[in-house]
């Protein structure tokens, strides 16, 4: 009976496969390596070795043979023992035993076993599909003296060759990344656009408030001509903000002033900073709100901005 196929199968799963009264085949995992002179890349693998001192039967090999051949454990053990007897006699005669896909065994002058592992198989399942490959040595390119002289004045990056063949790869990679990011961003755009818009606009407005709108009263010497907004309904989630005030009485004055100018102004409550917000008008349709905002910015208040917020009526 040939033991090699069974030993080979077990080496994929175990670090030690013992052949009773003969020795043990051991595996040790090593990382990927690069040969310094040939520049060959080797994938991670299991390195094989043999230890003739480990001969105690652990039952692994016999149980596996019994399962595969559908025979009793005792019968499998007898077959292993018979094969070991043959292998030892073969070694004593000075012959070399070849274990297919594992390695070869022979005896030295002192009667000790010498093992030469086979490098054609990789028993590391994590490295399945990986193979050895060789790459040309990477060398640094030397600039010409004239280029070096120019670089002393204006630092530039010049290489002797234009790698046009790789250019499309660069743009393809950039395009792939852009599509991936774009798809993700589009899926979240609708959810985040309202919150982002409100936050940026509110922060800008609050900065202006600290310097422009913290007055106790408002004096309009030369009131600007009123702008008529075609507002069908003063309710909705889109609000054109005229200002925000710490004192509610100031917000009331602002509402009155805007109404005198023809706007359907009103207060919509306080924001998260505790400021009383005054709006020119509120809209249910975003397009209508943007059109009205452009008109307000053009004819009355360039600092007006759009708030998207659902109010509790």
JSON list of C-alpha atoms in Angstrom, two decimals, residues 139 141 159-168:
[
{"chain": "A", "resi": 139, "resn": "UNK", "atom": "CA", "xyz": [16.42, 50.88, -11.11]},
{"chain": "A", "resi": 141, "resn": "UNK", "atom": "CA", "xyz": [16.51, 56.78, -13.62]},
{"chain": "A", "resi": 159, "resn": "UNK", "atom": "CA", "xyz": [11.89, 61.21, -16.66]},
{"chain": "A", "resi": 160, "resn": "UNK", "atom": "CA", "xyz": [13.59, 59.98, -19.86]},
{"chain": "A", "resi": 161, "resn": "UNK", "atom": "CA", "xyz": [10.54, 58.05, -20.95]},
{"chain": "A", "resi": 162, "resn": "UNK", "atom": "CA", "xyz": [6.86, 58.87, -21.07]},
{"chain": "A", "resi": 163, "resn": "UNK", "atom": "CA", "xyz": [5.01, 55.79, -20.10]},
{"chain": "A", "resi": 164, "resn": "UNK", "atom": "CA", "xyz": [2.08, 56.38, -22.40]},
{"chain": "A", "resi": 165, "resn": "UNK", "atom": "CA", "xyz": [1.11, 52.73, -22.23]},
{"chain": "A", "resi": 166, "resn": "UNK", "atom": "CA", "xyz": [0.24, 53.09, -18.55]},
{"chain": "A", "resi": 167, "resn": "UNK", "atom": "CA", "xyz": [-1.59, 56.38, -18.90]},
{"chain": "A", "resi": 168, "resn": "UNK", "atom": "CA", "xyz": [-4.96, 54.83, -19.59]}
]
